[in-house]
Structure formats: C-alpha cells, structure tokens
PDB file of C-alpha atoms and ligand atoms in Angstrom:
ATOM      1  CA  MET A   1      98.095 107.996 168.735  1.00  0.00           C
ATOM      2  CA  ILE A   2     100.450 110.999 168.208  1.00  0.00           C
ATOM      3  CA  SER A   3     103.401 110.853 170.543  1.00  0.00           C
ATOM      4  CA  ALA A   4     103.860 113.840 172.697  1.00  0.00           C
ATOM      5  CA  LYS A   5     107.406 114.430 171.463  1.00  0.00           C
ATOM      6  CA  VAL A   6     107.340 115.966 168.047  1.00  0.00           C
ATOM      7  CA  ASP A   7     110.397 117.540 166.372  1.00  0.00           C
ATOM      8  CA  ILE A   8     108.939 120.802 164.861  1.00  0.00           C
ATOM      9  CA  ASN A   9     111.918 121.082 162.567  1.00  0.00           C
ATOM     10  CA  GLN A  10     111.750 117.770 161.251  1.00  0.00           C
ATOM     11  CA  LEU A  11     108.043 118.030 160.754  1.00  0.00           C
ATOM     12  CA  LYS A  12     108.516 121.414 159.036  1.00  0.00           C
ATOM     13  CA  ASP A  13     111.249 120.037 156.726  1.00  0.00           C
ATOM     14  CA  LYS A  14     109.268 116.869 155.668  1.00  0.00           C
ATOM     15  CA  LEU A  15     106.286 118.995 155.093  1.00  0.00           C
ATOM     16  CA  SER A  16     107.899 121.411 152.702  1.00  0.00           C
ATOM     17  CA  ASN A  17     109.130 118.281 150.915  1.00  0.00           C
ATOM     18  CA  GLY A  18     105.603 117.108 150.230  1.00  0.00           C
ATOM     19  CA  ASP A  19     105.742 114.203 152.651  1.00  0.00           C
ATOM     20  CA  ILE A  20     102.184 113.042 152.830  1.00  0.00           C
ATOM     21  CA  ARG A  21     102.334 111.231 156.069  1.00  0.00           C
ATOM     22  CA  THR A  22     103.846 114.250 157.603  1.00  0.00           C
ATOM     23  CA  LEU A  23     101.202 116.512 156.129  1.00  0.00           C
ATOM     24  CA  ALA A  24      98.347 114.312 157.427  1.00  0.00           C
ATOM     25  CA  ARG A  25      99.828 114.301 160.961  1.00  0.00           C
ATOM     26  CA  ALA A  26     100.500 118.069 160.860  1.00  0.00           C
ATOM     27  CA  LEU A  27      96.820 118.783 159.718  1.00  0.00           C
ATOM     28  CA  THR A  28      95.547 116.411 162.549  1.00  0.00           C
ATOM     29  CA  LEU A  29      97.713 118.400 165.259  1.00  0.00           C
ATOM     30  CA  VAL A  30      96.386 121.529 163.948  1.00  0.00           C
ATOM     31  CA  GLU A  31      92.819 120.639 163.376  1.00  0.00           C
ATOM     32  CA  ASN A  32      92.430 119.291 166.994  1.00  0.00           C
ATOM     33  CA  ASP A  33      94.835 121.999 168.357  1.00  0.00           C
ATOM     34  CA  ILE A  34      97.127 119.280 169.932  1.00  0.00           C
ATOM     35  CA  SER A  35     100.386 120.458 171.159  1.00  0.00           C
ATOM     36  CA  PRO A  36     102.817 121.637 169.494  1.00  0.00           C
ATOM     37  CA  ALA A  37     100.228 122.755 166.925  1.00  0.00           C
ATOM     38  CA  GLU A  38     100.692 126.306 168.071  1.00  0.00           C
ATOM     39  CA  ASP A  39     104.556 126.226 167.813  1.00  0.00           C
ATOM     40  CA  LEU A  40     104.243 124.421 164.438  1.00  0.00           C
ATOM     41  CA  LEU A  41     102.092 127.180 163.027  1.00  0.00           C
ATOM     42  CA  LYS A  42     104.421 129.742 164.157  1.00  0.00           C
ATOM     43  CA  SER A  43     107.513 128.054 162.597  1.00  0.00           C
ATOM     44  CA  LEU A  44     105.903 127.370 159.373  1.00  0.00           C
ATOM     45  CA  HIS A  45     107.167 128.646 155.944  1.00  0.00           C
ATOM     46  CA  ILE A  46     103.944 129.382 154.431  1.00  0.00           C
ATOM     47  CA  ASN A  47     103.773 130.015 150.820  1.00  0.00           C
ATOM     48  CA  ARG A  48     101.285 132.716 149.926  1.00  0.00           C
ATOM     49  CA  ASN A  49     101.725 132.212 146.190  1.00  0.00           C
ATOM     50  CA  ILE A  50      99.776 128.906 146.316  1.00  0.00           C
ATOM     51  CA  PRO A  51      96.340 129.893 145.215  1.00  0.00           C
ATOM     52  CA  VAL A  52      93.383 128.811 147.424  1.00  0.00           C
ATOM     53  CA  ILE A  53      90.158 128.430 145.499  1.00  0.00           C
ATOM     54  CA  GLY A  54      86.950 128.399 147.546  1.00  0.00           C
ATOM     55  CA  ILE A  55      84.039 126.406 146.047  1.00  0.00           C
ATOM     56  CA  THR A  56      80.788 127.238 147.698  1.00  0.00           C
ATOM     57  CA  GLY A  57      77.070 127.023 146.908  1.00  0.00           C
ATOM     58  CA  PRO A  58      73.980 125.220 148.208  1.00  0.00           C
ATOM     59  CA  PRO A  59      73.865 121.546 149.086  1.00  0.00           C
ATOM     60  CA  GLY A  60      73.379 119.506 146.069  1.00  0.00           C
ATOM     61  CA  ALA A  61      74.556 122.100 143.652  1.00  0.00           C
ATOM     62  CA  GLY A  62      77.303 119.574 142.534  1.00  0.00           C
ATOM     63  CA  LYS A  63      80.226 121.255 144.268  1.00  0.00           C
ATOM     64  CA  SER A  64      82.037 117.819 145.128  1.00  0.00           C
ATOM     65  CA  THR A  65      81.241 116.602 141.491  1.00  0.00           C
ATOM     66  CA  LEU A  66      82.688 119.827 140.130  1.00  0.00           C
ATOM     67  CA  VAL A  67      85.825 119.648 142.511  1.00  0.00           C
ATOM     68  CA  ASN A  68      86.307 115.867 141.200  1.00  0.00           C
ATOM     69  CA  SER A  69      86.109 116.884 137.609  1.00  0.00           C
ATOM     70  CA  ILE A  70      88.284 120.081 138.032  1.00  0.00           C
ATOM     71  CA  THR A  71      90.904 117.884 140.008  1.00  0.00           C
ATOM     72  CA  ASN A  72      91.091 115.379 137.287  1.00  0.00           C
ATOM     73  CA  ARG A  73      91.657 117.948 134.712  1.00  0.00           C
ATOM     74  CA  LEU A  74      94.410 119.741 136.806  1.00  0.00           C
ATOM     75  CA  CYS A  75      96.030 116.443 137.282  1.00  0.00           C
ATOM     76  CA  GLU A  76      96.177 115.879 133.621  1.00  0.00           C
ATOM     77  CA  LEU A  77      97.960 119.255 133.416  1.00  0.00           C
ATOM     78  CA  HIS A  78     100.581 117.792 136.146  1.00  0.00           C
ATOM     79  CA  LYS A  79      99.364 119.952 138.930  1.00  0.00           C
ATOM     80  CA  LYS A  80      99.501 118.866 142.662  1.00  0.00           C
ATOM     81  CA  VAL A  81      96.250 119.518 144.270  1.00  0.00           C
ATOM     82  CA  ALA A  82      94.990 119.586 147.875  1.00  0.00           C
ATOM     83  CA  ILE A  83      91.284 119.498 148.694  1.00  0.00           C
ATOM     84  CA  LEU A  84      89.584 120.380 151.923  1.00  0.00           C
ATOM     85  CA  ALA A  85      86.073 119.563 152.164  1.00  0.00           C
ATOM     86  CA  VAL A  86      84.314 121.586 154.920  1.00  0.00           C
ATOM     87  CA  ASP A  87      80.746 120.212 154.493  1.00  0.00           C
ATOM     88  CA  PRO A  88      78.805 118.922 157.376  1.00  0.00           C
ATOM     89  CA  THR A  89      76.089 117.627 155.160  1.00  0.00           C
ATOM     90  CA  SER A  90      78.212 115.117 153.229  1.00  0.00           C
ATOM     91  CA  PRO A  91      81.429 114.818 155.141  1.00  0.00           C
ATOM     92  CA  PHE A  92      83.120 112.867 152.308  1.00  0.00           C
ATOM     93  CA  ASN A  93      82.042 112.247 148.965  1.00  0.00           C
ATOM     94  CA  TYR A  94      85.161 112.054 146.783  1.00  0.00           C
ATOM     95  CA  GLY A  95      84.918 108.327 146.306  1.00  0.00           C
ATOM     96  CA  SER A  96      85.677 108.337 142.554  1.00  0.00           C
ATOM     97  CA  LEU A  97      88.472 110.667 142.964  1.00  0.00           C
ATOM     98  CA  LEU A  98      89.914 108.643 145.634  1.00  0.00           C
ATOM     99  CA  GLY A  99      89.734 105.659 143.265  1.00  0.00           C
ATOM    100  CA  ASP A 100      91.797 107.893 140.764  1.00  0.00           C
ATOM    101  CA  ARG A 101      94.204 108.666 143.527  1.00  0.00           C
ATOM    102  CA  ILE A 102      94.760 104.872 144.395  1.00  0.00           C
ATOM    103  CA  ARG A 103      95.249 104.159 140.648  1.00  0.00           C
ATOM    104  CA  MET A 104      97.562 106.973 140.556  1.00  0.00           C
ATOM    105  CA  LEU A 105      99.466 105.783 143.404  1.00  0.00           C
ATOM    106  CA  LYS A 106     100.171 102.411 141.455  1.00  0.00           C
ATOM    107  CA  HIS A 107     101.605 104.228 138.548  1.00  0.00           C
ATOM    108  CA  PHE A 108     103.740 106.983 140.306  1.00  0.00           C
ATOM    109  CA  ASN A 109     105.487 107.027 143.715  1.00  0.00           C
ATOM    110  CA  GLN A 110     103.878 110.337 144.669  1.00  0.00           C
ATOM    111  CA  PRO A 111     100.147 110.864 144.655  1.00  0.00           C
ATOM    112  CA  ASN A 112      99.127 114.157 143.075  1.00  0.00           C
ATOM    113  CA  VAL A 113      95.998 114.659 145.059  1.00  0.00           C
ATOM    114  CA  TYR A 114      95.448 114.999 148.769  1.00  0.00           C
ATOM    115  CA  ILE A 115      91.959 115.012 150.126  1.00  0.00           C
ATOM    116  CA  ARG A 116      90.961 115.892 153.663  1.00  0.00           C
ATOM    117  CA  SER A 117      87.536 116.510 155.266  1.00  0.00           C
ATOM    118  CA  VAL A 118      87.278 119.186 157.899  1.00  0.00           C
ATOM    119  CA  ALA A 119      85.202 118.349 161.030  1.00  0.00           C
ATOM    120  CA  THR A 120      82.785 121.130 161.945  1.00  0.00           C
ATOM    121  CA  ARG A 121      82.294 121.002 165.424  1.00  0.00           C
ATOM    122  CA  GLY A 122      80.057 123.051 167.955  1.00  0.00           C
ATOM    123  CA  SER A 123      82.750 125.533 168.830  1.00  0.00           C
ATOM    124  CA  LEU A 124      81.755 129.144 168.642  1.00  0.00           C
ATOM    125  CA  GLY A 125      85.129 130.159 167.225  1.00  0.00           C
ATOM    126  CA  GLY A 126      83.866 130.212 163.543  1.00  0.00           C
ATOM    127  CA  VAL A 127      81.970 127.887 161.578  1.00  0.00           C
ATOM    128  CA  SER A 128      84.716 126.128 159.763  1.00  0.00           C
ATOM    129  CA  GLY A 129      86.792 125.695 162.840  1.00  0.00           C
ATOM    130  CA  ARG A 130      90.435 125.615 162.123  1.00  0.00           C
ATOM    131  CA  THR A 131      90.190 125.666 158.348  1.00  0.00           C
ATOM    132  CA  LEU A 132      92.313 128.821 158.055  1.00  0.00           C
ATOM    133  CA  GLU A 133      95.152 127.107 160.040  1.00  0.00           C
ATOM    134  CA  MET A 134      94.777 123.856 158.023  1.00  0.00           C
ATOM    135  CA  ILE A 135      95.007 125.848 154.738  1.00  0.00           C
ATOM    136  CA  ASP A 136      98.164 127.410 156.018  1.00  0.00           C
ATOM    137  CA  VAL A 137      99.669 123.916 156.659  1.00  0.00           C
ATOM    138  CA  LEU A 138      98.743 122.738 153.112  1.00  0.00           C
ATOM    139  CA  ARG A 139     100.498 125.991 151.869  1.00  0.00           C
ATOM    140  CA  SER A 140     103.613 125.017 153.678  1.00  0.00           C
ATOM    141  CA  SER A 141     103.754 121.776 151.536  1.00  0.00           C
ATOM    142  CA  ASP A 142     104.368 121.654 147.909  1.00  0.00           C
ATOM    143  CA  PHE A 143     100.863 121.913 146.215  1.00  0.00           C
ATOM    144  CA  ASP A 144     100.336 123.954 143.175  1.00  0.00           C
ATOM    145  CA  LEU A 145      96.702 124.694 144.158  1.00  0.00           C
ATOM    146  CA  ILE A 146      94.462 124.197 147.175  1.00  0.00           C
ATOM    147  CA  ILE A 147      90.751 123.855 146.715  1.00  0.00           C
ATOM    148  CA  VAL A 148      88.258 124.394 149.698  1.00  0.00           C
ATOM    149  CA  GLU A 149      84.765 123.244 149.257  1.00  0.00           C
ATOM    150  CA  THR A 150      82.254 124.804 151.665  1.00  0.00           C
ATOM    151  CA  VAL A 151      78.559 124.291 151.736  1.00  0.00           C
ATOM    152  CA  GLY A 152      76.991 127.753 151.216  1.00  0.00           C
ATOM    153  CA  VAL A 153      74.249 128.210 153.880  1.00  0.00           C
ATOM    154  CA  GLY A 154      73.877 131.792 155.303  1.00  0.00           C
ATOM    155  CA  GLN A 155      77.205 133.117 156.542  1.00  0.00           C
ATOM    156  CA  SER A 156      79.561 130.297 155.337  1.00  0.00           C
ATOM    157  CA  GLU A 157      80.004 131.514 151.809  1.00  0.00           C
ATOM    158  CA  ILE A 158      80.992 134.913 153.158  1.00  0.00           C
ATOM    159  CA  GLU A 159      83.389 133.022 155.674  1.00  0.00           C
ATOM    160  CA  ILE A 160      85.083 131.214 152.639  1.00  0.00           C
ATOM    161  CA  ALA A 161      85.671 134.277 150.930  1.00  0.00           C
ATOM    162  CA  GLY A 162      87.768 135.407 153.837  1.00  0.00           C
ATOM    163  CA  LEU A 163      89.915 132.224 153.456  1.00  0.00           C
ATOM    164  CA  ALA A 164      90.210 131.726 149.846  1.00  0.00           C
ATOM    165  CA  ASP A 165      92.052 133.910 147.108  1.00  0.00           C
ATOM    166  CA  GLN A 166      89.162 133.163 144.719  1.00  0.00           C
ATOM    167  CA  THR A 167      85.674 132.234 145.502  1.00  0.00           C
ATOM    168  CA  ILE A 168      83.648 130.294 142.853  1.00  0.00           C
ATOM    169  CA  LEU A 169      79.842 130.213 143.677  1.00  0.00           C
ATOM    170  CA  VAL A 170      78.103 127.139 142.290  1.00  0.00           C
ATOM    171  CA  LEU A 171      74.456 127.453 141.374  1.00  0.00           C
ATOM    172  CA  VAL A 172      71.891 125.333 139.469  1.00  0.00           C
ATOM    173  CA  PRO A 173      69.399 126.507 136.859  1.00  0.00           C
ATOM    174  CA  GLU A 174      66.593 126.151 139.372  1.00  0.00           C
ATOM    175  CA  ALA A 175      68.242 128.663 141.616  1.00  0.00           C
ATOM    176  CA  GLY A 176      66.323 131.545 139.661  1.00  0.00           C
ATOM    177  CA  ASP A 177      64.764 132.542 143.069  1.00  0.00           C
ATOM    178  CA  GLU A 178      68.121 132.901 144.753  1.00  0.00           C
ATOM    179  CA  ILE A 179      69.089 135.746 142.379  1.00  0.00           C
ATOM    180  CA  GLN A 180      67.761 138.175 144.927  1.00  0.00           C
ATOM    181  CA  HIS A 181      69.920 136.688 147.634  1.00  0.00           C
ATOM    182  CA  ILE A 182      72.903 137.036 145.351  1.00  0.00           C
ATOM    183  CA  LYS A 183      72.167 140.491 144.710  1.00  0.00           C
ATOM    184  CA  SER A 184      72.312 141.479 148.429  1.00  0.00           C
ATOM    185  CA  GLY A 185      75.857 140.644 149.176  1.00  0.00           C
ATOM    186  CA  LEU A 186      77.236 137.607 147.366  1.00  0.00           C
ATOM    187  CA  MET A 187      78.475 139.643 144.498  1.00  0.00           C
ATOM    188  CA  GLU A 188      81.241 140.847 146.605  1.00  0.00           C
ATOM    189  CA  VAL A 189      82.332 137.311 147.741  1.00  0.00           C
ATOM    190  CA  ALA A 190      82.468 135.539 144.535  1.00  0.00           C
ATOM    191  CA  GLN A 191      85.132 136.138 141.723  1.00  0.00           C
ATOM    192  CA  ALA A 192      83.314 133.610 139.460  1.00  0.00           C
ATOM    193  CA  PHE A 193      79.923 131.992 139.032  1.00  0.00           C
ATOM    194  CA  VAL A 194      79.185 128.470 137.927  1.00  0.00           C
ATOM    195  CA  VAL A 195      75.831 127.418 136.644  1.00  0.00           C
ATOM    196  CA  ASN A 196      76.261 123.603 137.097  1.00  0.00           C
ATOM    197  CA  LYS A 197      73.866 120.989 135.786  1.00  0.00           C
ATOM    198  CA  ALA A 198      73.678 122.789 132.596  1.00  0.00           C
ATOM    199  CA  ASP A 199      72.181 119.769 131.200  1.00  0.00           C
ATOM    200  CA  ARG A 200      68.955 120.887 132.921  1.00  0.00           C
ATOM    201  CA  GLU A 201      66.238 123.077 131.478  1.00  0.00           C
ATOM    202  CA  GLY A 202      66.700 126.789 131.972  1.00  0.00           C
ATOM    203  CA  ALA A 203      70.569 126.917 132.250  1.00  0.00           C
ATOM    204  CA  ASP A 204      71.066 129.213 129.399  1.00  0.00           C
ATOM    205  CA  SER A 205      68.532 131.729 130.432  1.00  0.00           C
ATOM    206  CA  PHE A 206      69.742 131.556 134.213  1.00  0.00           C
ATOM    207  CA  ALA A 207      73.280 132.204 132.982  1.00  0.00           C
ATOM    208  CA  ASN A 208      72.250 135.038 130.817  1.00  0.00           C
ATOM    209  CA  SER A 209      70.348 136.777 133.559  1.00  0.00           C
ATOM    210  CA  LEU A 210      73.275 136.290 135.896  1.00  0.00           C
ATOM    211  CA  ARG A 211      75.620 137.813 133.352  1.00  0.00           C
ATOM    212  CA  LYS A 212      73.023 140.672 132.960  1.00  0.00           C
ATOM    213  CA  MET A 213      72.900 141.309 136.792  1.00  0.00           C
ATOM    214  CA  ILE A 214      76.687 141.379 136.846  1.00  0.00           C
ATOM    215  CA  LYS A 215      76.964 143.943 134.309  1.00  0.00           C
ATOM    216  CA  GLU A 216      74.269 146.106 135.843  1.00  0.00           C
ATOM    217  CA  GLN A 217      76.369 146.122 138.982  1.00  0.00           C
ATOM    218  CA  HIS A 218      79.511 147.354 136.843  1.00  0.00           C
ATOM    219  CA  GLN A 219      81.188 143.990 137.804  1.00  0.00           C
ATOM    220  CA  MET A 220      83.430 141.717 135.682  1.00  0.00           C
ATOM    221  CA  MET A 221      82.858 138.322 137.151  1.00  0.00           C
ATOM    222  CA  PRO A 222      82.759 135.518 134.552  1.00  0.00           C
ATOM    223  CA  VAL A 223      79.805 133.039 134.566  1.00  0.00           C
ATOM    224  CA  PHE A 224      80.583 129.360 133.511  1.00  0.00           C
ATOM    225  CA  LYS A 225      78.194 126.752 132.566  1.00  0.00           C
ATOM    226  CA  THR A 226      79.274 123.185 133.588  1.00  0.00           C
ATOM    227  CA  THR A 227      77.732 119.722 133.545  1.00  0.00           C
ATOM    228  CA  ALA A 228      80.142 118.407 136.242  1.00  0.00           C
ATOM    229  CA  ASP A 229      79.012 114.678 136.103  1.00  0.00           C
ATOM    230  CA  LYS A 230      79.901 114.664 132.370  1.00  0.00           C
ATOM    231  CA  ASP A 231      83.099 116.709 132.564  1.00  0.00           C
ATOM    232  CA  LEU A 232      81.542 119.601 130.323  1.00  0.00           C
ATOM    233  CA  GLY A 233      82.663 123.002 130.722  1.00  0.00           C
ATOM    234  CA  ILE A 234      85.551 122.014 132.814  1.00  0.00           C
ATOM    235  CA  ASP A 235      88.303 123.175 130.738  1.00  0.00           C
ATOM    236  CA  GLU A 236      87.179 126.773 130.467  1.00  0.00           C
ATOM    237  CA  LEU A 237      86.776 126.819 134.286  1.00  0.00           C
ATOM    238  CA  CYS A 238      90.231 125.296 134.854  1.00  0.00           C
ATOM    239  CA  HIS A 239      91.628 127.751 132.475  1.00  0.00           C
ATOM    240  CA  TRP A 240      90.256 130.598 134.495  1.00  0.00           C
ATOM    241  CA  ILE A 241      91.433 129.045 137.757  1.00  0.00           C
ATOM    242  CA  LEU A 242      94.857 128.734 136.469  1.00  0.00           C
ATOM    243  CA  ASN A 243      95.078 132.109 134.910  1.00  0.00           C
ATOM    244  CA  SER A 244      93.145 134.592 137.054  1.00  0.00           C
ATOM    245  CA  LYS A 245      95.559 136.557 139.176  1.00  0.00           C
ATOM    246  CA  VAL A 246      94.435 137.603 142.592  1.00  0.00           C
ATOM    247  CA  SER A 247      94.694 141.446 142.677  1.00  0.00           C
ATOM    248  CA  HIS A 248      97.047 142.353 145.479  1.00  0.00           C
ATOM    249  CA  GLY A 249      97.135 145.592 147.370  1.00  0.00           C
ATOM    250  CA  ASP A 250      93.999 146.683 148.964  1.00  0.00           C
ATOM    251  CA  ARG A 251      92.234 143.369 148.838  1.00  0.00           C
ATOM    252  CA  ASN A 252      95.135 141.555 150.174  1.00  0.00           C
ATOM    253  CA  THR A 253      95.384 143.796 153.157  1.00  0.00           C
ATOM    254  CA  HIS A 254      91.792 143.586 154.001  1.00  0.00           C
ATOM    255  CA  PHE A 255      92.002 139.729 153.673  1.00  0.00           C
ATOM    256  CA  LEU A 256      94.929 139.512 156.082  1.00  0.00           C
ATOM    257  CA  VAL A 257      93.240 141.999 158.485  1.00  0.00           C
ATOM    258  CA  ASP A 258      90.206 139.588 158.445  1.00  0.00           C
ATOM    259  CA  GLN A 259      92.411 136.618 158.972  1.00  0.00           C
ATOM    260  CA  ALA A 260      94.165 138.314 161.943  1.00  0.00           C
ATOM    261  CA  ILE A 261      90.833 139.205 163.492  1.00  0.00           C
ATOM    262  CA  LYS A 262      89.617 135.641 163.043  1.00  0.00           C
ATOM    263  CA  LEU A 263      92.566 134.211 164.596  1.00  0.00           C
ATOM    264  CA  ILE A 264      92.238 136.410 167.593  1.00  0.00           C
ATOM    265  CA  GLN A 265      88.482 135.481 167.980  1.00  0.00           C
ATOM    266  CA  ASN A 266      89.389 131.892 167.771  1.00  0.00           C
ATOM    267  CA  LYS A 267      92.052 132.235 170.418  1.00  0.00           C
ATOM    268  CA  ARG A 268      89.856 134.206 172.624  1.00  0.00           C
ATOM    269  CA  MET A 269      87.032 131.774 172.303  1.00  0.00           C
ATOM    270  CA  LYS A 270      89.210 128.813 172.971  1.00  0.00           C
ATOM    271  CA  GLY A 271      87.671 126.301 175.253  1.00  0.00           C
ATOM    272  CA  ILE A 272      84.255 127.862 174.959  1.00  0.00           C
ATOM    273  CA  GLU A 273      81.661 125.486 173.850  1.00  0.00           C
ATOM    274  CA  LYS A 274      78.238 126.332 172.849  1.00  0.00           C
ATOM    275  CA  ALA A 275      76.886 123.207 174.331  1.00  0.00           C
ATOM    276  CA  GLU A 276      78.313 124.010 177.733  1.00  0.00           C
ATOM    277  CA  ILE A 277      76.732 127.494 177.727  1.00  0.00           C
ATOM    278  CA  PHE A 278      73.521 126.208 176.681  1.00  0.00           C
ATOM    279  CA  ASN A 279      73.513 123.721 179.537  1.00  0.00           C
ATOM    280  CA  LEU A 280      74.455 126.331 182.028  1.00  0.00           C
ATOM    281  CA  ILE A 281      71.852 128.926 180.669  1.00  0.00           C
ATOM    282  CA  LYS A 282      69.130 126.151 180.376  1.00  0.00           C
ATOM    283  CA  ASP A 283      69.291 125.825 184.280  1.00  0.00           C
ATOM    284  CA  ARG A 284      70.071 129.252 185.459  1.00  0.00           C
ATOM    285  CA  GLN A 285      67.681 131.369 183.339  1.00  0.00           C
ATOM    286  CA  PHE A 286      64.869 130.633 185.691  1.00  0.00           C
ATOM    287  CA  GLU A 287      66.744 131.617 188.751  1.00  0.00           C
ATOM    288  CA  GLY A 288      65.202 134.921 190.021  1.00  0.00           C
ATOM    289  CA  ASP A 289      68.611 136.670 190.013  1.00  0.00           C
ATOM    290  CA  PHE A 290      69.872 135.515 186.786  1.00  0.00           C
ATOM    291  CA  ASN A 291      71.831 138.266 185.130  1.00  0.00           C
ATOM    292  CA  MET A 292      73.463 137.832 181.730  1.00  0.00           C
ATOM    293  CA  TYR A 293      76.440 140.200 182.419  1.00  0.00           C
ATOM    294  CA  ARG A 294      77.451 138.439 185.586  1.00  0.00           C
ATOM    295  CA  PHE A 295      76.967 135.209 183.984  1.00  0.00           C
ATOM    296  CA  VAL A 296      79.417 135.951 180.986  1.00  0.00           C
ATOM    297  CA  GLU A 297      81.961 137.322 183.501  1.00  0.00           C
ATOM    298  CA  GLN A 298      83.459 133.755 183.990  1.00  0.00           C
ATOM    299  CA  TRP A 299      84.628 133.730 180.419  1.00  0.00           C
ATOM    300  CA  MET A 300      86.028 137.207 180.325  1.00  0.00           C
TER     301      MET A 300
HETATM  302  N1  GDP B   1      72.217 116.341 136.123  1.00  0.00           N
HETATM  303  C1  GDP B   1      73.288 116.838 136.637  1.00  0.00           C
HETATM  304  N2  GDP B   1      73.460 116.285 137.969  1.00  0.00           N
HETATM  305  C2  GDP B   1      74.824 116.573 138.590  1.00  0.00           C
HETATM  306  C3  GDP B   1      75.606 117.454 137.959  1.00  0.00           C
HETATM  307  N3  GDP B   1      76.629 117.755 138.849  1.00  0.00           N
HETATM  308  C4  GDP B   1      76.422 116.892 139.769  1.00  0.00           C
HETATM  309  N4  GDP B   1      75.295 116.245 139.828  1.00  0.00           N
HETATM  310  C5  GDP B   1      74.443 115.485 140.699  1.00  0.00           C
HETATM  311  O1  GDP B   1      74.032 116.169 141.763  1.00  0.00           O
HETATM  312  C6  GDP B   1      74.076 115.517 143.075  1.00  0.00           C
HETATM  313  C7  GDP B   1      74.843 116.363 144.191  1.00  0.00           C
HETATM  314  O2  GDP B   1      76.083 116.362 143.664  1.00  0.00           O
HETATM  315  P1  GDP B   1      77.246 116.804 144.918  1.00  0.00           P
HETATM  316  O3  GDP B   1      78.482 116.940 143.903  1.00  0.00           O
HETATM  317  O4  GDP B   1      77.262 115.851 145.906  1.00  0.00           O
HETATM  318  O5  GDP B   1      76.871 118.198 145.333  1.00  0.00           O
HETATM  319  P2  GDP B   1      77.259 119.174 146.655  1.00  0.00           P
HETATM  320  O6  GDP B   1      76.398 118.887 147.676  1.00  0.00           O
HETATM  321  O7  GDP B   1      77.035 120.473 146.092  1.00  0.00           O
HETATM  322  O8  GDP B   1      78.619 118.757 146.885  1.00  0.00           O
HETATM  323  C8  GDP B   1      74.750 114.246 142.735  1.00  0.00           C
HETATM  324  O9  GDP B   1      73.793 113.185 142.659  1.00  0.00           O
HETATM  325  C9  GDP B   1      75.411 114.498 141.535  1.00  0.00           C
HETATM  326  O10 GDP B   1      75.632 113.219 140.661  1.00  0.00           O
HETATM  327  C10 GDP B   1      75.282 118.006 136.582  1.00  0.00           C
HETATM  328  O11 GDP B   1      76.122 118.667 136.039  1.00  0.00           O
HETATM  329  N5  GDP B   1      74.230 117.535 136.085  1.00  0.00           N
HETATM  330 MG1   MG B   2      79.869 118.118 148.589  1.00  0.00          MG
END
C-alpha cells in the first residue's frame, strides 16, 4: 500500500533521475488520483520535447506486435522507451517484450523499456481516463520516446490524436472497406499510416490506394508496409518516428487548448460515475414527475 506521507520533492527528483520504482509509484498515484497526485502533477518538470507517439487502429491489426518490434529496434539504437497500453480488449500482451526486458535487466543495471497498461474505467471523464496525466509523469522521467497504444474504435483514435505528438494509424490489407471511414475524418488525426500484415494478399494494392487517397486530399502522410511479427518494414518506420519533427506553432496551440479542455472536463466530472447515474435513472425514469433538468442539478 502507498503510505499517506509522500515527499513530493523527493519523488520529483527520483523521477527525473529515471528511478523506475518511483516512476511506477507516481503513475499509480496519478492513475488512481490518490493524494498527492494533484500536487505532484503541479510540481512536475515536464519535458515537452520527449516525443509521444500514438499507435492506434482496430483490434487485431497488430498494434502490440508492432510496438514490440519498434521497441526492440529502438533499444538497439540505445533509446530509452516507455510504453502505455490503453487497450481494454487486451490489457497486456507484451509478453515477449517483457522477456527481453528481463534479459536486458541481467545485462545492464537499468532497463531501457518501461511498460505500463492503463485501466479504462467507467468514468465519464474521457475514454482513456488519466492517460494524459500519466504521459506527463512519463515526460518527467528520462525517456527518449513514449509510445501509447490505443485501440481504435469510434472516438478513441481521435482522442489519442489529442494526446500524442504523432499518431500512427495501423490498418490491415482486409481493411479496404474502412477507406470510407478514413476519408471522413481520420486523415486529420494520423500523421502516418501503417499497412501491417503485409505478408497477406492485397497489401500492395491497399497501400497504393491509401497513397492515392492521401494525394487526392493534398496531404503528405507516409504509408508504411510492415510485417510486424517478422520485424519487416520496421527500420523505415523507426526512421520516420525518430526523424519527423512535430510542427509547432498552430497545431501545438490547438493541442494544448484541447488538453486544457480535457483536464477541465475531467476535473468537473470527478466523482461522477456512469454506473451510478444509470442506477438512479433506471429507478426514477418511471416516476411521473421525473424531470431531467432537476435530476442533473445535484451534479452542478
Ligand atoms: N500474418 C501476420 N500476423 C500478424 C502480423 N502482426 C501481428 N500479427 C498477428 O495478429 C494478431 C493480433 O496482433 P496484436 O498485436 O495483438 O494486435 P492488436 O490488437 O492490434 O494489438 C496476433 O496473433 C499477431 O501475431 C503480421 O504482420 N502478419
Ligand atoms: Mg494490442
């Protein structure tokens, strides 16, 4: 259990020195909003130059496999990598990576990979809960790169675009039908596309039609083809990840405004659980004088 007394300055210093235990502890405090999470967040020295790469896409597209492969390559390049997995469908499937990490621990004193899965709870304050705050805790440590995997269903790929500097959308050759879906909106959220499972039929034609579509919309996003479980196409993708610079200025301001709004929303929605509202409404909706406006007043 976490003791009530936490020395914030000590926590902060250890965090910036890359102490893994302290990092795990700080993340737990922040994820569960346990005091002094709020004071800790306010005192953090957050390094905004550490790139946050969002990896999103439908379940089963190979995101975790891809993250695994990318991370192995980045480790070879002596990068220190943090991974946040926000995936309710498979909370933790970095087994092989963890195996590497354990092996690495034997050889070095400091592990170069930190993996953490984020619980997605029923709170209404955003699908990904406290992901933004957890990213900022990671940014206060000494990583070279932070990778966030989110499962792309509906709104979540748009949400990750509001958290990451660069978002990579992972698709599979069978996703031809999803092109329409991409056309309507996803173009704005992804800075790069990956056609994974390139070992499967139709990968080339799918990648080409994606490229054509990007060009038609006067965009410049690259399309990579990967076979993640065989580490193919990973070098090119890593090269892009390490060398593409986030355009600052306008996008950055919008990005920060979105974050501010998200934090205000989360704060206002604090303590409000969908399940609780469900139970209340379930009972009261049949009362003759049920009035939604009076009902919501108690949370205002
Ligand atoms: N054929 C093929 N299978 C892959 C490839 N990448 C991942 N897979 C498999 O696809 C399945 C789903 O992968 P996973 O990484 O868990 O997908 P996620 O849900 O997007 O994270 C697993 O069985 C992987 O082994 C690939 O490039 N080719
Ligand atoms: Mg996954």
